[in-house]
Amino acid sequence: MTSTTVRRVTLSIAVVTALTGVAACGTSGSSGGSDKSGKDSGRTVNMSPVAALRNAEKSTDEAESAKVRSTTTIGSVMGMSADGALSWGDGLTGNLTITYTGGTMAESMRKLGSSSMEARYLPDAYYAKMSDKFAQQAGGKHWIRYDYDALAKLGGGSGAFMKDQMQNTTPNQSVKLLLASGDVKKVGEEKVSGENATHYAGTANVADLAGKSSNLSAKQMDDLKKQLTQAGVTTETVDIWVNDQNLLVKAIVKADMAAGKMTQTAYYSDYGTKVSAEKPPASDTRDFTDLMKSTGTVGSGAGSVGSGTGS
């Protein structure tokens, strides 16, 4: 194993974390299109798909926490599963166990001694716990700290993109994307994890987003289009399932990207669950930017998934 492998995996974790946020389509702030009538409990049978999704976006946002399990693939770059809980009431907080199951990312992780890691979200930074073998190459430190403000300073605009995606990966973002698509259809009633849910679907073409009447503000639409373009996304298809409490219980997002086709399936449950995440000990933590400098990289070109993978 060489410092090149350490450098590539360190960068890949940031890029892949951001890109999986694209599947949830992280746009900061509320949608501005939520129904303010207060009629947020229970579904209305004759409600239009757009009105139903406005209620779902608002209710899911206000729930403030949930358990999450998901699978994600991005071309030949990676296959990944995640399981844990997230809270978004006062900045994104939570813990996920992430396992890389395939692709070049999994190969690189295996070279570093483990195909899985613990991911910890705190309002100011994202932390990734690596293997003992990785720590041997990183000054004895197991945790990598990705400070959001430091990420934003990376070149080419990719840093701001990664900061936003890593800070704003919450369940209701996929609902926002469906609203942004201007192409919302009610598919039907189905069962998800044993409970009744309504299935909605749509397709978002990034090139056409700015011209859509989307139920999002002009600024949110501009931000959304910019983020997707930076990730190399051309189109996204979104399927979501909403339960009787107007809460998102399942989402499938498929995107055509520069790095290959991305597919993410996520399940959400136990809304309102208690979530806590502690900052890892400083004595066992290495800052992302410091680690990149020590291995000969200052962080340019971080926006390409391909630049972050390999051996």
PDB file of C-alpha atoms in Angstrom:
ATOM      1  CA  MET A   1       0.000   0.000   0.000  1.00  0.00           C
ATOM      2  CA  THR A   2       1.238   3.501  -0.845  1.00  0.00           C
ATOM      3  CA  SER A   3       0.355   7.043   0.154  1.00  0.00           C
ATOM      4  CA  THR A   4      -1.347   7.288  -3.248  1.00  0.00           C
ATOM      5  CA  THR A   5      -3.979   4.780  -2.104  1.00  0.00           C
ATOM      6  CA  VAL A   6      -4.495   6.697   1.140  1.00  0.00           C
ATOM      7  CA  ARG A   7      -4.842   9.963  -0.770  1.00  0.00           C
ATOM      8  CA  ARG A   8      -7.306   8.568  -3.294  1.00  0.00           C
ATOM      9  CA  VAL A   9      -9.504   6.911  -0.698  1.00  0.00           C
ATOM     10  CA  THR A  10      -9.451  10.030   1.497  1.00  0.00           C
ATOM     11  CA  LEU A  11     -10.643  12.144  -1.421  1.00  0.00           C
ATOM     12  CA  SER A  12     -13.054   9.484  -2.677  1.00  0.00           C
ATOM     13  CA  ILE A  13     -14.909   9.390   0.621  1.00  0.00           C
ATOM     14  CA  ALA A  14     -15.698  13.101   0.318  1.00  0.00           C
ATOM     15  CA  VAL A  15     -16.696  12.884  -3.331  1.00  0.00           C
ATOM     16  CA  VAL A  16     -18.813   9.747  -2.939  1.00  0.00           C
ATOM     17  CA  THR A  17     -20.539  11.111   0.158  1.00  0.00           C
ATOM     18  CA  ALA A  18     -21.438  14.234  -1.807  1.00  0.00           C
ATOM     19  CA  LEU A  19     -22.631  12.295  -4.832  1.00  0.00           C
ATOM     20  CA  THR A  20     -24.853  10.015  -2.794  1.00  0.00           C
ATOM     21  CA  GLY A  21     -26.346  13.230  -1.476  1.00  0.00           C
ATOM     22  CA  VAL A  22     -27.250  14.068  -5.054  1.00  0.00           C
ATOM     23  CA  ALA A  23     -29.582  11.073  -5.021  1.00  0.00           C
ATOM     24  CA  ALA A  24     -31.372  12.819  -2.175  1.00  0.00           C
ATOM     25  CA  CYS A  25     -30.773  16.059  -4.050  1.00  0.00           C
ATOM     26  CA  GLY A  26     -29.550  18.226  -1.204  1.00  0.00           C
ATOM     27  CA  THR A  27     -30.752  21.789  -1.467  1.00  0.00           C
ATOM     28  CA  SER A  28     -30.446  23.766   1.721  1.00  0.00           C
ATOM     29  CA  GLY A  29     -33.419  25.400   3.339  1.00  0.00           C
ATOM     30  CA  SER A  30     -37.120  24.626   3.185  1.00  0.00           C
ATOM     31  CA  SER A  31     -38.926  24.303  -0.106  1.00  0.00           C
ATOM     32  CA  GLY A  32     -40.975  27.449   0.270  1.00  0.00           C
ATOM     33  CA  GLY A  33     -43.799  25.517  -1.370  1.00  0.00           C
ATOM     34  CA  SER A  34     -45.202  23.710   1.666  1.00  0.00           C
ATOM     35  CA  ASP A  35     -48.895  23.867   2.387  1.00  0.00           C
ATOM     36  CA  LYS A  36     -49.344  26.396   5.203  1.00  0.00           C
ATOM     37  CA  SER A  37     -52.960  25.454   5.894  1.00  0.00           C
ATOM     38  CA  GLY A  38     -51.988  23.243   8.824  1.00  0.00           C
ATOM     39  CA  LYS A  39     -53.797  20.232   7.364  1.00  0.00           C
ATOM     40  CA  ASP A  40     -50.745  18.045   7.552  1.00  0.00           C
ATOM     41  CA  SER A  41     -52.024  14.910   9.295  1.00  0.00           C
ATOM     42  CA  GLY A  42     -53.553  12.145   7.210  1.00  0.00           C
ATOM     43  CA  ARG A  43     -53.720  11.868   3.452  1.00  0.00           C
ATOM     44  CA  THR A  44     -56.572  13.214   1.371  1.00  0.00           C
ATOM     45  CA  VAL A  45     -57.767  10.732  -1.216  1.00  0.00           C
ATOM     46  CA  ASN A  46     -58.591  13.344  -3.852  1.00  0.00           C
ATOM     47  CA  MET A  47     -55.560  15.542  -3.194  1.00  0.00           C
ATOM     48  CA  SER A  48     -53.498  16.384  -6.286  1.00  0.00           C
ATOM     49  CA  PRO A  49     -50.012  14.820  -6.506  1.00  0.00           C
ATOM     50  CA  VAL A  50     -48.341  18.233  -6.117  1.00  0.00           C
ATOM     51  CA  ALA A  51     -50.401  19.136  -3.033  1.00  0.00           C
ATOM     52  CA  ALA A  52     -49.741  15.705  -1.527  1.00  0.00           C
ATOM     53  CA  LEU A  53     -46.010  16.081  -2.094  1.00  0.00           C
ATOM     54  CA  ARG A  54     -46.009  19.543  -0.528  1.00  0.00           C
ATOM     55  CA  ASN A  55     -47.550  18.001   2.586  1.00  0.00           C
ATOM     56  CA  ALA A  56     -45.044  15.127   2.507  1.00  0.00           C
ATOM     57  CA  GLU A  57     -42.067  17.493   2.166  1.00  0.00           C
ATOM     58  CA  LYS A  58     -43.272  19.584   5.103  1.00  0.00           C
ATOM     59  CA  SER A  59     -44.169  16.656   7.371  1.00  0.00           C
ATOM     60  CA  THR A  60     -40.927  14.828   6.654  1.00  0.00           C
ATOM     61  CA  ASP A  61     -38.884  17.963   7.304  1.00  0.00           C
ATOM     62  CA  GLU A  62     -40.699  18.641  10.581  1.00  0.00           C
ATOM     63  CA  ALA A  63     -40.191  15.058  11.833  1.00  0.00           C
ATOM     64  CA  GLU A  64     -36.505  16.047  12.262  1.00  0.00           C
ATOM     65  CA  SER A  65     -35.040  12.528  12.499  1.00  0.00           C
ATOM     66  CA  ALA A  66     -35.381   8.979  11.152  1.00  0.00           C
ATOM     67  CA  LYS A  67     -33.671   5.641  10.801  1.00  0.00           C
ATOM     68  CA  VAL A  68     -32.182   5.162   7.337  1.00  0.00           C
ATOM     69  CA  ARG A  69     -31.012   2.192   5.307  1.00  0.00           C
ATOM     70  CA  SER A  70     -29.967   2.448   1.697  1.00  0.00           C
ATOM     71  CA  THR A  71     -28.045   0.937  -1.190  1.00  0.00           C
ATOM     72  CA  THR A  72     -26.252   2.955  -3.859  1.00  0.00           C
ATOM     73  CA  THR A  73     -24.379   2.120  -7.048  1.00  0.00           C
ATOM     74  CA  ILE A  74     -22.448   4.524  -9.280  1.00  0.00           C
ATOM     75  CA  GLY A  75     -21.303   2.912 -12.528  1.00  0.00           C
ATOM     76  CA  SER A  76     -18.138   0.885 -12.022  1.00  0.00           C
ATOM     77  CA  VAL A  77     -16.995   3.286  -9.287  1.00  0.00           C
ATOM     78  CA  MET A  78     -18.813   1.716  -6.367  1.00  0.00           C
ATOM     79  CA  GLY A  79     -21.567  -0.262  -4.759  1.00  0.00           C
ATOM     80  CA  MET A  80     -22.445   0.797  -1.224  1.00  0.00           C
ATOM     81  CA  SER A  81     -24.890   0.074   1.586  1.00  0.00           C
ATOM     82  CA  ALA A  82     -25.625   2.334   4.558  1.00  0.00           C
ATOM     83  CA  ASP A  83     -27.535   1.763   7.784  1.00  0.00           C
ATOM     84  CA  GLY A  84     -28.101   4.103  10.721  1.00  0.00           C
ATOM     85  CA  ALA A  85     -30.024   7.176  11.852  1.00  0.00           C
ATOM     86  CA  LEU A  86     -29.950  10.884  10.994  1.00  0.00           C
ATOM     87  CA  SER A  87     -31.340  14.009  12.617  1.00  0.00           C
ATOM     88  CA  TRP A  88     -31.803  17.296  10.743  1.00  0.00           C
ATOM     89  CA  GLY A  89     -33.657  19.524  13.214  1.00  0.00           C
ATOM     90  CA  ASP A  90     -30.616  21.632  14.132  1.00  0.00           C
ATOM     91  CA  GLY A  91     -27.966  20.859  11.540  1.00  0.00           C
ATOM     92  CA  LEU A  92     -27.357  17.381  10.181  1.00  0.00           C
ATOM     93  CA  THR A  93     -26.363  14.926  12.930  1.00  0.00           C
ATOM     94  CA  GLY A  94     -26.155  11.148  12.945  1.00  0.00           C
ATOM     95  CA  ASN A  95     -24.326   7.880  12.519  1.00  0.00           C
ATOM     96  CA  LEU A  96     -24.197   5.482   9.580  1.00  0.00           C
ATOM     97  CA  THR A  97     -22.352   2.242   9.017  1.00  0.00           C
ATOM     98  CA  ILE A  98     -21.209   2.278   5.396  1.00  0.00           C
ATOM     99  CA  THR A  99     -20.072  -0.850   3.570  1.00  0.00           C
ATOM    100  CA  TYR A 100     -18.524  -0.685   0.108  1.00  0.00           C
ATOM    101  CA  THR A 101     -19.731  -3.756  -1.761  1.00  0.00           C
ATOM    102  CA  GLY A 102     -18.269  -3.325  -5.234  1.00  0.00           C
ATOM    103  CA  GLY A 103     -16.435  -1.202  -7.774  1.00  0.00           C
ATOM    104  CA  THR A 104     -13.061   0.492  -7.614  1.00  0.00           C
ATOM    105  CA  MET A 105     -13.931   2.156  -4.317  1.00  0.00           C
ATOM    106  CA  ALA A 106     -14.401  -1.232  -2.617  1.00  0.00           C
ATOM    107  CA  GLU A 107     -11.094  -2.434  -4.072  1.00  0.00           C
ATOM    108  CA  SER A 108      -9.277   0.596  -2.690  1.00  0.00           C
ATOM    109  CA  MET A 109     -10.911   0.183   0.708  1.00  0.00           C
ATOM    110  CA  ARG A 110      -9.906  -3.481   0.867  1.00  0.00           C
ATOM    111  CA  LYS A 111      -6.294  -2.472   0.220  1.00  0.00           C
ATOM    112  CA  LEU A 112      -6.600  -0.321   3.326  1.00  0.00           C
ATOM    113  CA  GLY A 113      -7.774  -3.215   5.470  1.00  0.00           C
ATOM    114  CA  SER A 114     -11.574  -2.955   5.546  1.00  0.00           C
ATOM    115  CA  SER A 115     -14.493  -2.494   3.165  1.00  0.00           C
ATOM    116  CA  SER A 116     -16.643  -0.752   5.793  1.00  0.00           C
ATOM    117  CA  MET A 117     -16.405   2.366   7.913  1.00  0.00           C
ATOM    118  CA  GLU A 118     -18.355   4.337  10.482  1.00  0.00           C
ATOM    119  CA  ALA A 119     -19.644   7.680   9.235  1.00  0.00           C
ATOM    120  CA  ARG A 120     -20.540  10.369  11.735  1.00  0.00           C
ATOM    121  CA  TYR A 121     -22.334  13.609  10.856  1.00  0.00           C
ATOM    122  CA  LEU A 122     -22.010  16.687  13.052  1.00  0.00           C
ATOM    123  CA  PRO A 123     -23.243  20.205  12.190  1.00  0.00           C
ATOM    124  CA  ASP A 124     -19.748  21.480  11.370  1.00  0.00           C
ATOM    125  CA  ALA A 125     -18.020  18.405   9.944  1.00  0.00           C
ATOM    126  CA  TYR A 126     -18.306  14.866   8.606  1.00  0.00           C
ATOM    127  CA  TYR A 127     -16.143  12.136  10.180  1.00  0.00           C
ATOM    128  CA  ALA A 128     -15.118   8.776   8.717  1.00  0.00           C
ATOM    129  CA  LYS A 129     -13.573   6.046  10.876  1.00  0.00           C
ATOM    130  CA  MET A 130     -11.036   3.973   8.976  1.00  0.00           C
ATOM    131  CA  SER A 131      -9.168   0.721   9.589  1.00  0.00           C
ATOM    132  CA  ASP A 132      -6.026   0.080  11.625  1.00  0.00           C
ATOM    133  CA  LYS A 133      -4.127  -0.381   8.367  1.00  0.00           C
ATOM    134  CA  PHE A 134      -5.251   3.051   7.183  1.00  0.00           C
ATOM    135  CA  ALA A 135      -4.265   4.588  10.528  1.00  0.00           C
ATOM    136  CA  GLN A 136      -0.740   3.248  10.105  1.00  0.00           C
ATOM    137  CA  GLN A 137      -0.458   5.445   6.995  1.00  0.00           C
ATOM    138  CA  ALA A 138      -2.202   8.442   8.564  1.00  0.00           C
ATOM    139  CA  GLY A 139      -0.046   9.197  11.579  1.00  0.00           C
ATOM    140  CA  GLY A 140      -1.795   6.635  13.760  1.00  0.00           C
ATOM    141  CA  LYS A 141      -5.205   8.325  13.394  1.00  0.00           C
ATOM    142  CA  HIS A 142      -8.372   6.340  12.626  1.00  0.00           C
ATOM    143  CA  TRP A 143     -10.818   9.209  12.054  1.00  0.00           C
ATOM    144  CA  ILE A 144     -10.754  11.571   9.063  1.00  0.00           C
ATOM    145  CA  ARG A 145     -12.438  14.928   9.693  1.00  0.00           C
ATOM    146  CA  TYR A 146     -14.021  16.704   6.715  1.00  0.00           C
ATOM    147  CA  ASP A 147     -14.657  20.262   7.871  1.00  0.00           C
ATOM    148  CA  TYR A 148     -17.486  21.677   5.749  1.00  0.00           C
ATOM    149  CA  ASP A 149     -16.004  25.162   5.513  1.00  0.00           C
ATOM    150  CA  ALA A 150     -12.612  23.724   4.527  1.00  0.00           C
ATOM    151  CA  LEU A 151     -14.270  21.603   1.831  1.00  0.00           C
ATOM    152  CA  ALA A 152     -15.933  24.717   0.428  1.00  0.00           C
ATOM    153  CA  LYS A 153     -12.510  26.190  -0.300  1.00  0.00           C
ATOM    154  CA  LEU A 154     -11.519  23.403  -2.707  1.00  0.00           C
ATOM    155  CA  GLY A 155     -10.974  24.546  -6.293  1.00  0.00           C
ATOM    156  CA  GLY A 156     -13.208  24.523  -9.324  1.00  0.00           C
ATOM    157  CA  GLY A 157     -16.467  25.023  -7.430  1.00  0.00           C
ATOM    158  CA  SER A 158     -16.491  21.348  -6.446  1.00  0.00           C
ATOM    159  CA  GLY A 159     -15.769  22.187  -2.817  1.00  0.00           C
ATOM    160  CA  ALA A 160     -18.905  24.273  -2.379  1.00  0.00           C
ATOM    161  CA  PHE A 161     -20.881  21.481  -4.006  1.00  0.00           C
ATOM    162  CA  MET A 162     -19.451  18.852  -1.627  1.00  0.00           C
ATOM    163  CA  LYS A 163     -20.062  21.041   1.421  1.00  0.00           C
ATOM    164  CA  ASP A 164     -23.697  21.574   0.496  1.00  0.00           C
ATOM    165  CA  GLN A 165     -24.373  17.911  -0.286  1.00  0.00           C
ATOM    166  CA  MET A 166     -22.698  16.590   2.862  1.00  0.00           C
ATOM    167  CA  GLN A 167     -24.524  19.090   5.082  1.00  0.00           C
ATOM    168  CA  ASN A 168     -27.996  18.732   3.581  1.00  0.00           C
ATOM    169  CA  THR A 169     -28.615  15.054   2.874  1.00  0.00           C
ATOM    170  CA  THR A 170     -32.101  14.674   4.381  1.00  0.00           C
ATOM    171  CA  PRO A 171     -35.083  12.517   3.331  1.00  0.00           C
ATOM    172  CA  ASN A 172     -37.320  15.356   2.151  1.00  0.00           C
ATOM    173  CA  GLN A 173     -34.800  16.404  -0.522  1.00  0.00           C
ATOM    174  CA  SER A 174     -35.984  13.663  -2.881  1.00  0.00           C
ATOM    175  CA  VAL A 175     -39.511  15.062  -2.510  1.00  0.00           C
ATOM    176  CA  LYS A 176     -38.181  18.488  -3.470  1.00  0.00           C
ATOM    177  CA  LEU A 177     -36.577  17.049  -6.583  1.00  0.00           C
ATOM    178  CA  LEU A 178     -39.851  15.453  -7.608  1.00  0.00           C
ATOM    179  CA  LEU A 179     -41.603  18.795  -7.144  1.00  0.00           C
ATOM    180  CA  ALA A 180     -38.835  20.465  -9.159  1.00  0.00           C
ATOM    181  CA  SER A 181     -39.270  18.065 -12.053  1.00  0.00           C
ATOM    182  CA  GLY A 182     -42.645  19.490 -13.048  1.00  0.00           C
ATOM    183  CA  ASP A 183     -43.499  15.889 -13.966  1.00  0.00           C
ATOM    184  CA  VAL A 184     -45.290  14.392 -10.957  1.00  0.00           C
ATOM    185  CA  LYS A 185     -47.582  11.387 -11.318  1.00  0.00           C
ATOM    186  CA  LYS A 186     -49.467   9.311  -8.779  1.00  0.00           C
ATOM    187  CA  VAL A 187     -48.655   5.683  -9.580  1.00  0.00           C
ATOM    188  CA  GLY A 188     -50.904   4.006  -7.031  1.00  0.00           C
ATOM    189  CA  GLU A 189     -51.306   2.540  -3.556  1.00  0.00           C
ATOM    190  CA  GLU A 190     -48.702  -0.010  -2.435  1.00  0.00           C
ATOM    191  CA  LYS A 191     -47.267  -1.661   0.675  1.00  0.00           C
ATOM    192  CA  VAL A 192     -43.826  -0.615   1.939  1.00  0.00           C
ATOM    193  CA  SER A 193     -42.377  -2.504   4.898  1.00  0.00           C
ATOM    194  CA  GLY A 194     -45.860  -3.664   5.786  1.00  0.00           C
ATOM    195  CA  GLU A 195     -47.587  -0.267   5.806  1.00  0.00           C
ATOM    196  CA  ASN A 196     -49.832   1.482   3.312  1.00  0.00           C
ATOM    197  CA  ALA A 197     -48.132   4.032   1.091  1.00  0.00           C
ATOM    198  CA  THR A 198     -48.848   6.088  -2.007  1.00  0.00           C
ATOM    199  CA  HIS A 199     -46.338   5.837  -4.849  1.00  0.00           C
ATOM    200  CA  TYR A 200     -45.425   8.977  -6.821  1.00  0.00           C
ATOM    201  CA  ALA A 201     -42.962   9.236  -9.716  1.00  0.00           C
ATOM    202  CA  GLY A 202     -41.391  11.728 -12.086  1.00  0.00           C
ATOM    203  CA  THR A 203     -38.364  12.561 -14.234  1.00  0.00           C
ATOM    204  CA  ALA A 204     -36.168  15.646 -13.965  1.00  0.00           C
ATOM    205  CA  ASN A 205     -34.125  16.736 -16.973  1.00  0.00           C
ATOM    206  CA  VAL A 206     -31.432  19.052 -15.670  1.00  0.00           C
ATOM    207  CA  ALA A 207     -31.243  21.100 -18.864  1.00  0.00           C
ATOM    208  CA  ASP A 208     -34.970  21.887 -18.580  1.00  0.00           C
ATOM    209  CA  LEU A 209     -35.206  22.553 -14.849  1.00  0.00           C
ATOM    210  CA  ALA A 210     -34.871  26.334 -15.023  1.00  0.00           C
ATOM    211  CA  GLY A 211     -37.897  26.576 -17.292  1.00  0.00           C
ATOM    212  CA  LYS A 212     -40.185  24.395 -15.195  1.00  0.00           C
ATOM    213  CA  SER A 213     -43.117  25.587 -13.141  1.00  0.00           C
ATOM    214  CA  SER A 214     -41.923  23.576 -10.192  1.00  0.00           C
ATOM    215  CA  ASN A 215     -43.376  24.812  -6.888  1.00  0.00           C
ATOM    216  CA  LEU A 216     -39.851  25.796  -5.814  1.00  0.00           C
ATOM    217  CA  SER A 217     -38.498  29.334  -5.674  1.00  0.00           C
ATOM    218  CA  ALA A 218     -36.373  30.653  -8.535  1.00  0.00           C
ATOM    219  CA  LYS A 219     -33.285  30.647  -6.292  1.00  0.00           C
ATOM    220  CA  GLN A 220     -33.890  27.055  -5.202  1.00  0.00           C
ATOM    221  CA  MET A 221     -34.304  26.001  -8.818  1.00  0.00           C
ATOM    222  CA  ASP A 222     -31.075  27.753  -9.809  1.00  0.00           C
ATOM    223  CA  ASP A 223     -29.192  26.177  -6.897  1.00  0.00           C
ATOM    224  CA  LEU A 224     -30.609  22.752  -7.683  1.00  0.00           C
ATOM    225  CA  LYS A 225     -29.642  22.941 -11.346  1.00  0.00           C
ATOM    226  CA  LYS A 226     -26.127  24.131 -10.462  1.00  0.00           C
ATOM    227  CA  GLN A 227     -25.584  21.286  -7.998  1.00  0.00           C
ATOM    228  CA  LEU A 228     -26.773  18.614 -10.396  1.00  0.00           C
ATOM    229  CA  THR A 229     -24.691  20.037 -13.246  1.00  0.00           C
ATOM    230  CA  GLN A 230     -21.554  20.081 -11.057  1.00  0.00           C
ATOM    231  CA  ALA A 231     -22.127  16.395 -10.302  1.00  0.00           C
ATOM    232  CA  GLY A 232     -22.367  15.583 -14.001  1.00  0.00           C
ATOM    233  CA  VAL A 233     -26.059  14.685 -13.719  1.00  0.00           C
ATOM    234  CA  THR A 234     -28.137  14.998 -16.891  1.00  0.00           C
ATOM    235  CA  THR A 235     -31.422  13.344 -15.885  1.00  0.00           C
ATOM    236  CA  GLU A 236     -32.877  11.882 -12.694  1.00  0.00           C
ATOM    237  CA  THR A 237     -35.915   9.672 -12.288  1.00  0.00           C
ATOM    238  CA  VAL A 238     -37.503   9.758  -8.855  1.00  0.00           C
ATOM    239  CA  ASP A 239     -39.950   7.321  -7.249  1.00  0.00           C
ATOM    240  CA  ILE A 240     -41.132   7.981  -3.708  1.00  0.00           C
ATOM    241  CA  TRP A 241     -43.596   6.322  -1.365  1.00  0.00           C
ATOM    242  CA  VAL A 242     -45.476   8.349   1.272  1.00  0.00           C
ATOM    243  CA  ASN A 243     -47.344   6.762   4.188  1.00  0.00           C
ATOM    244  CA  ASP A 244     -50.630   7.732   5.876  1.00  0.00           C
ATOM    245  CA  GLN A 245     -48.802  10.240   8.088  1.00  0.00           C
ATOM    246  CA  ASN A 246     -47.444  12.099   5.044  1.00  0.00           C
ATOM    247  CA  LEU A 247     -43.954  10.774   5.764  1.00  0.00           C
ATOM    248  CA  LEU A 248     -41.528   9.512   3.162  1.00  0.00           C
ATOM    249  CA  VAL A 249     -40.916   5.779   3.690  1.00  0.00           C
ATOM    250  CA  LYS A 250     -39.084   4.822   0.498  1.00  0.00           C
ATOM    251  CA  ALA A 251     -37.270   6.560  -2.347  1.00  0.00           C
ATOM    252  CA  ILE A 252     -35.603   5.281  -5.489  1.00  0.00           C
ATOM    253  CA  VAL A 253     -33.528   7.770  -7.451  1.00  0.00           C
ATOM    254  CA  LYS A 254     -31.769   6.953 -10.712  1.00  0.00           C
ATOM    255  CA  ALA A 255     -29.430   9.420 -12.393  1.00  0.00           C
ATOM    256  CA  ASP A 256     -27.301   9.549 -15.522  1.00  0.00           C
ATOM    257  CA  MET A 257     -23.964  10.989 -14.427  1.00  0.00           C
ATOM    258  CA  ALA A 258     -20.531  11.615 -15.837  1.00  0.00           C
ATOM    259  CA  ALA A 259     -19.245   8.751 -13.670  1.00  0.00           C
ATOM    260  CA  GLY A 260     -21.921   6.315 -14.895  1.00  0.00           C
ATOM    261  CA  LYS A 261     -25.472   5.461 -13.949  1.00  0.00           C
ATOM    262  CA  MET A 262     -26.341   6.003 -10.297  1.00  0.00           C
ATOM    263  CA  THR A 263     -29.142   4.161  -8.524  1.00  0.00           C
ATOM    264  CA  GLN A 264     -30.062   4.674  -4.887  1.00  0.00           C
ATOM    265  CA  THR A 265     -32.811   2.924  -2.947  1.00  0.00           C
ATOM    266  CA  ALA A 266     -33.491   4.255   0.554  1.00  0.00           C
ATOM    267  CA  TYR A 267     -35.929   3.275   3.293  1.00  0.00           C
ATOM    268  CA  TYR A 268     -36.915   5.600   6.140  1.00  0.00           C
ATOM    269  CA  SER A 269     -38.580   4.563   9.409  1.00  0.00           C
ATOM    270  CA  ASP A 270     -38.935   5.445  13.096  1.00  0.00           C
ATOM    271  CA  TYR A 271     -39.403   9.155  12.463  1.00  0.00           C
ATOM    272  CA  GLY A 272     -38.694  11.210  15.564  1.00  0.00           C
ATOM    273  CA  THR A 273     -36.189   8.677  16.878  1.00  0.00           C
ATOM    274  CA  LYS A 274     -33.556  10.022  19.263  1.00  0.00           C
ATOM    275  CA  VAL A 275     -30.227  10.563  17.480  1.00  0.00           C
ATOM    276  CA  SER A 276     -26.921  11.517  19.057  1.00  0.00           C
ATOM    277  CA  ALA A 277     -23.437  11.738  17.583  1.00  0.00           C
ATOM    278  CA  GLU A 278     -20.323  12.568  19.560  1.00  0.00           C
ATOM    279  CA  LYS A 279     -17.220  14.186  18.160  1.00  0.00           C
ATOM    280  CA  PRO A 280     -14.461  11.561  17.878  1.00  0.00           C
ATOM    281  CA  PRO A 281     -11.463  12.059  20.186  1.00  0.00           C
ATOM    282  CA  ALA A 282      -9.045  14.665  18.858  1.00  0.00           C
ATOM    283  CA  SER A 283      -6.147  12.352  19.675  1.00  0.00           C
ATOM    284  CA  ASP A 284      -7.448   9.852  17.105  1.00  0.00           C
ATOM    285  CA  THR A 285      -8.537  12.338  14.406  1.00  0.00           C
ATOM    286  CA  ARG A 286      -6.700  13.649  11.326  1.00  0.00           C
ATOM    287  CA  ASP A 287      -8.022  16.594   9.352  1.00  0.00           C
ATOM    288  CA  PHE A 288      -8.803  15.927   5.686  1.00  0.00           C
ATOM    289  CA  THR A 289      -6.855  18.920   4.383  1.00  0.00           C
ATOM    290  CA  ASP A 290      -3.823  18.096   6.534  1.00  0.00           C
ATOM    291  CA  LEU A 291      -3.837  14.504   5.348  1.00  0.00           C
ATOM    292  CA  MET A 292      -4.118  15.542   1.701  1.00  0.00           C
ATOM    293  CA  LYS A 293      -1.208  17.970   2.057  1.00  0.00           C
ATOM    294  CA  SER A 294       0.950  15.333   3.724  1.00  0.00           C
ATOM    295  CA  THR A 295       0.387  12.949   0.803  1.00  0.00           C
ATOM    296  CA  GLY A 296       1.148  15.603  -1.808  1.00  0.00           C
ATOM    297  CA  THR A 297      -2.308  16.834  -2.820  1.00  0.00           C
ATOM    298  CA  VAL A 298      -3.849  20.204  -2.050  1.00  0.00           C
ATOM    299  CA  GLY A 299      -7.331  19.231  -3.240  1.00  0.00           C
ATOM    300  CA  SER A 300      -7.673  20.494  -6.790  1.00  0.00           C
ATOM    301  CA  GLY A 301      -9.930  18.599  -9.151  1.00  0.00           C
ATOM    302  CA  ALA A 302     -11.989  17.076  -6.356  1.00  0.00           C
ATOM    303  CA  GLY A 303     -15.195  17.224  -8.305  1.00  0.00           C
ATOM    304  CA  SER A 304     -14.515  14.117 -10.370  1.00  0.00           C
ATOM    305  CA  VAL A 305     -15.349  10.755  -8.928  1.00  0.00           C
ATOM    306  CA  GLY A 306     -12.833   9.154 -11.191  1.00  0.00           C
ATOM    307  CA  SER A 307     -10.043  11.236  -9.739  1.00  0.00           C
ATOM    308  CA  GLY A 308     -10.784   9.845  -6.329  1.00  0.00           C
ATOM    309  CA  THR A 309     -10.744   6.122  -7.048  1.00  0.00           C
ATOM    310  CA  GLY A 310      -8.306   3.549  -8.131  1.00  0.00           C
ATOM    311  CA  SER A 311      -5.321   1.834  -6.601  1.00  0.00           C
TER     312      SER A 311
END
